[in-house]
C-alpha positions as a LaTeX table, in Angstrom:
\begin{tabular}{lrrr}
\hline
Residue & $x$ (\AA) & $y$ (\AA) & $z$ (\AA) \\
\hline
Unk1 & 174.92 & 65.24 & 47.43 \\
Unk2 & 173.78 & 67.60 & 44.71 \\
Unk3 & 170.86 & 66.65 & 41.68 \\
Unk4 & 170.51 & 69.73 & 39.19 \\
Unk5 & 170.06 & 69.78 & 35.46 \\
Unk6 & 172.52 & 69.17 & 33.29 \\
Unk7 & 174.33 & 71.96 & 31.44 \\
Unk8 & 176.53 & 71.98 & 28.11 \\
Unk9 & 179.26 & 72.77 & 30.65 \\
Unk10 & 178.89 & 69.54 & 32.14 \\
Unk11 & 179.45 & 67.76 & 29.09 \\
Unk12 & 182.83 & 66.78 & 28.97 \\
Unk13 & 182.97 & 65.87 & 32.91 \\
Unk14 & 180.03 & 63.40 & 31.94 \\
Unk15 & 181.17 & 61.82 & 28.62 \\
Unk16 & 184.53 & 60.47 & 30.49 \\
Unk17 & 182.15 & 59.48 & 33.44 \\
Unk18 & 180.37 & 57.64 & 30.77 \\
Unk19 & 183.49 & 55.59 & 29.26 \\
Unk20 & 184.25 & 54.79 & 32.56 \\
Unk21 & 181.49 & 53.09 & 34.01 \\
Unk22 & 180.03 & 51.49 & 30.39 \\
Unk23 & 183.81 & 49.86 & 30.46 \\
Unk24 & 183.03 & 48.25 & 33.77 \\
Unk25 & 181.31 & 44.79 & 33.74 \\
Unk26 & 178.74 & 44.08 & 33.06 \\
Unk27 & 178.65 & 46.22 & 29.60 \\
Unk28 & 182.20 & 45.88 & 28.83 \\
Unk29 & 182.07 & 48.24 & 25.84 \\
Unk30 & 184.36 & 50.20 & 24.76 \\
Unk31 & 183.33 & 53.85 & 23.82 \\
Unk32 & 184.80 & 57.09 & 22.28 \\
Unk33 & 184.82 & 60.21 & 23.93 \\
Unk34 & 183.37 & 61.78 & 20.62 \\
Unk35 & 180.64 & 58.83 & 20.61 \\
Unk36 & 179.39 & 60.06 & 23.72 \\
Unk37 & 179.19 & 63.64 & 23.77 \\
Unk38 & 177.34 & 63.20 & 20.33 \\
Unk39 & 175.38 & 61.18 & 21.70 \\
Unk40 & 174.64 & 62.58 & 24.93 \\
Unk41 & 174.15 & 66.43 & 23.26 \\
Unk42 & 172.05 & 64.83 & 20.73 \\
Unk43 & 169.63 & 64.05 & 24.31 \\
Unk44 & 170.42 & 67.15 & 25.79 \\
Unk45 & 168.90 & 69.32 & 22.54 \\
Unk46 & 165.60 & 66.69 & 22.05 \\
Unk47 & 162.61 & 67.87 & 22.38 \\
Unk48 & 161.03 & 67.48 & 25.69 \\
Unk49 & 164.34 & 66.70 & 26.93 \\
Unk50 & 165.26 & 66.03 & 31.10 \\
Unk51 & 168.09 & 65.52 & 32.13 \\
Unk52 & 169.85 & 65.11 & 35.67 \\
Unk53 & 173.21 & 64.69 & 37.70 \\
Unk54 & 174.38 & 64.15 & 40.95 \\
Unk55 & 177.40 & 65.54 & 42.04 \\
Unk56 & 179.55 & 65.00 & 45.13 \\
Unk57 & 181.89 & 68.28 & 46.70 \\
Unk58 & 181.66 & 69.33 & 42.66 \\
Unk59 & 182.11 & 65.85 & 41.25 \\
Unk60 & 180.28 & 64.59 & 39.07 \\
Unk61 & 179.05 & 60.84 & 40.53 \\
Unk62 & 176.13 & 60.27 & 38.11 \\
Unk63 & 173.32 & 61.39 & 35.59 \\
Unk64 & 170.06 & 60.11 & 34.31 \\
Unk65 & 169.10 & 61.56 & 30.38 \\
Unk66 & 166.31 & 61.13 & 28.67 \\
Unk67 & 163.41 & 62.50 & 26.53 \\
Unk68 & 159.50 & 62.96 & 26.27 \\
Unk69 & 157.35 & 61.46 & 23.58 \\
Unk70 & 153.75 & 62.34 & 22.81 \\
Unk71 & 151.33 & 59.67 & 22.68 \\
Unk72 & 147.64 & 59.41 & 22.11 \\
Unk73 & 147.38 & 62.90 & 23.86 \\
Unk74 & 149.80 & 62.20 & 26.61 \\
Unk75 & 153.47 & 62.85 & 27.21 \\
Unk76 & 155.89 & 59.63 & 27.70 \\
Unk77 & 159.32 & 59.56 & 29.02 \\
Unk78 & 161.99 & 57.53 & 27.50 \\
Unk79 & 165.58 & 57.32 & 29.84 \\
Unk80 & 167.86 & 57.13 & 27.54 \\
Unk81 & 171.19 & 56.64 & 30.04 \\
Unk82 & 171.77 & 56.33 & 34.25 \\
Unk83 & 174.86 & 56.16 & 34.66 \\
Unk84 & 176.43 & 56.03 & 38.58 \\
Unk85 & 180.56 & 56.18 & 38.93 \\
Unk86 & 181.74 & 52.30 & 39.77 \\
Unk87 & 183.28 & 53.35 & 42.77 \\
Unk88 & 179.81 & 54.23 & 44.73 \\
Unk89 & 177.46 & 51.70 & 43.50 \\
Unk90 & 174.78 & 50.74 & 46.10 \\
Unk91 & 175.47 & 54.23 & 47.77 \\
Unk92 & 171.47 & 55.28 & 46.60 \\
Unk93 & 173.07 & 57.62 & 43.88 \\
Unk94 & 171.09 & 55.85 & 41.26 \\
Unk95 & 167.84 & 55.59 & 43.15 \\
Unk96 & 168.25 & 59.41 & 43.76 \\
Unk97 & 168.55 & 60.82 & 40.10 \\
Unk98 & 165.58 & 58.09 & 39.31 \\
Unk99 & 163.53 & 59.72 & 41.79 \\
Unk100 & 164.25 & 63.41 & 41.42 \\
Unk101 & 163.29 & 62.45 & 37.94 \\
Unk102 & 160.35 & 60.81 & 38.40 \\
Unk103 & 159.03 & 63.92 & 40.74 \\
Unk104 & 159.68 & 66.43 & 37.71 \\
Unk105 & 158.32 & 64.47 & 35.23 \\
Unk106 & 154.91 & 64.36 & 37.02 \\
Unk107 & 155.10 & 67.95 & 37.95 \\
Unk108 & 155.25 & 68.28 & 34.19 \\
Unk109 & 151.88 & 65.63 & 33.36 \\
Unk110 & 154.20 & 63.04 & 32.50 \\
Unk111 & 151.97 & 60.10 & 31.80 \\
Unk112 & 154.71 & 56.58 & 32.00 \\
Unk113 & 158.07 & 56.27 & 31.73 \\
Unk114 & 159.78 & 53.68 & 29.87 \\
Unk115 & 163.35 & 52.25 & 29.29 \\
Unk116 & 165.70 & 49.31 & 27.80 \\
Unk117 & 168.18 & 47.76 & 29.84 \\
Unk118 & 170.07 & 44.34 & 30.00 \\
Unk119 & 168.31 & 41.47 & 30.24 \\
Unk120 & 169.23 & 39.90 & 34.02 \\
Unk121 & 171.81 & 42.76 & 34.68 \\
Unk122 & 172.10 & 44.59 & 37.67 \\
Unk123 & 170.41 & 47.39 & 36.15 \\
Unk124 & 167.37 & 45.39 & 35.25 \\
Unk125 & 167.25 & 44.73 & 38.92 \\
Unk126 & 167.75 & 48.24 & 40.15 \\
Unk127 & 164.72 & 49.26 & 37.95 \\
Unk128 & 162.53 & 46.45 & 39.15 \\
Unk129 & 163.13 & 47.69 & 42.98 \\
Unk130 & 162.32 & 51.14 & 41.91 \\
Unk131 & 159.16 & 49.75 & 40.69 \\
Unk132 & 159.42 & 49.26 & 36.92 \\
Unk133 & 157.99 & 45.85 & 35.41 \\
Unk134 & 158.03 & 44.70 & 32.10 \\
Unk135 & 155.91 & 45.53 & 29.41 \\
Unk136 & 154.51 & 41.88 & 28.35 \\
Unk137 & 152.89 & 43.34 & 25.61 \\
Unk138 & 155.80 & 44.86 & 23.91 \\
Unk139 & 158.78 & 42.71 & 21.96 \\
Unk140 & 162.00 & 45.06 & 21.26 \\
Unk141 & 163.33 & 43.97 & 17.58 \\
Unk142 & 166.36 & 44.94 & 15.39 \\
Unk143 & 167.70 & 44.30 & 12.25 \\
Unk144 & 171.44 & 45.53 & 11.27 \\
Unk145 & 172.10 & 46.76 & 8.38 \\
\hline
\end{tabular}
């Protein structure tokens, strides 16, 4: 297994790797090829942005995207998506992008990382065993419009 930064040439490889595993349970949503590659190139050109895949004999099998924040003098992380194919969850994919992540990001003075997940979903646990916790002095809020 491969982890190198992703390139605009990886784009379309990732945005159908994308509708395929947010269509799985537990997300069950349904997305547009066009929803995700603006979506994903709109994290791919941020500021401060890092972004990761693993690939398999020249598959693509996951990624990890996300961007940097300053705050209060210090750089922040925010993943945006991690994303693993359905077919090889629990195969360490996952924990491997988070990791080679992690490594850059302090290499770069990163100061925290932080995320949004499910509530009680399998990726809420995966981040727990990788040794995220929840921020008790945060409440995420939204308001359609």
């Amino acid at each position: 297994m491969n982890i190198r930064k992703i390139t605009v040439q990886d784009l379309d490889k990732l945005c159908h790797l994308f509708v395929e595993v947010f269509r799985q349970e537990p997300w069950n949503e349904e997305w547009k090829i066009e929803w995700v590659e603006e979506r994903l190139k709109y994290i791919l050109n941020s500021q401060y942005s890092e972004s990761l895949l693993a690939e398999n004999a020249n598959e693509i099998v996951g990624a990890v995207l996300g961007r940097g924040m300053p705050f209060k003098g210090n750089l922040n992380f925010e993943i945006v998506e991690l994303f693993v194919s359905p077919t090889l969850h629990n195969q360490g994919i996952g924990t491997k992008l988070l990791t080679a992540l992690e490594q850059s990001l302090a290499q770069s003075n990163y100061y925290r990382i932080f995320l949004l997940t499910a509530s009680g979903s399998p990726a809420e646990s995966f981040y727990r065993k990788c040794g995220y916790v929840t921020n008790e002095q945060l409440c995420f809020m939204t308001k359609s419009l």
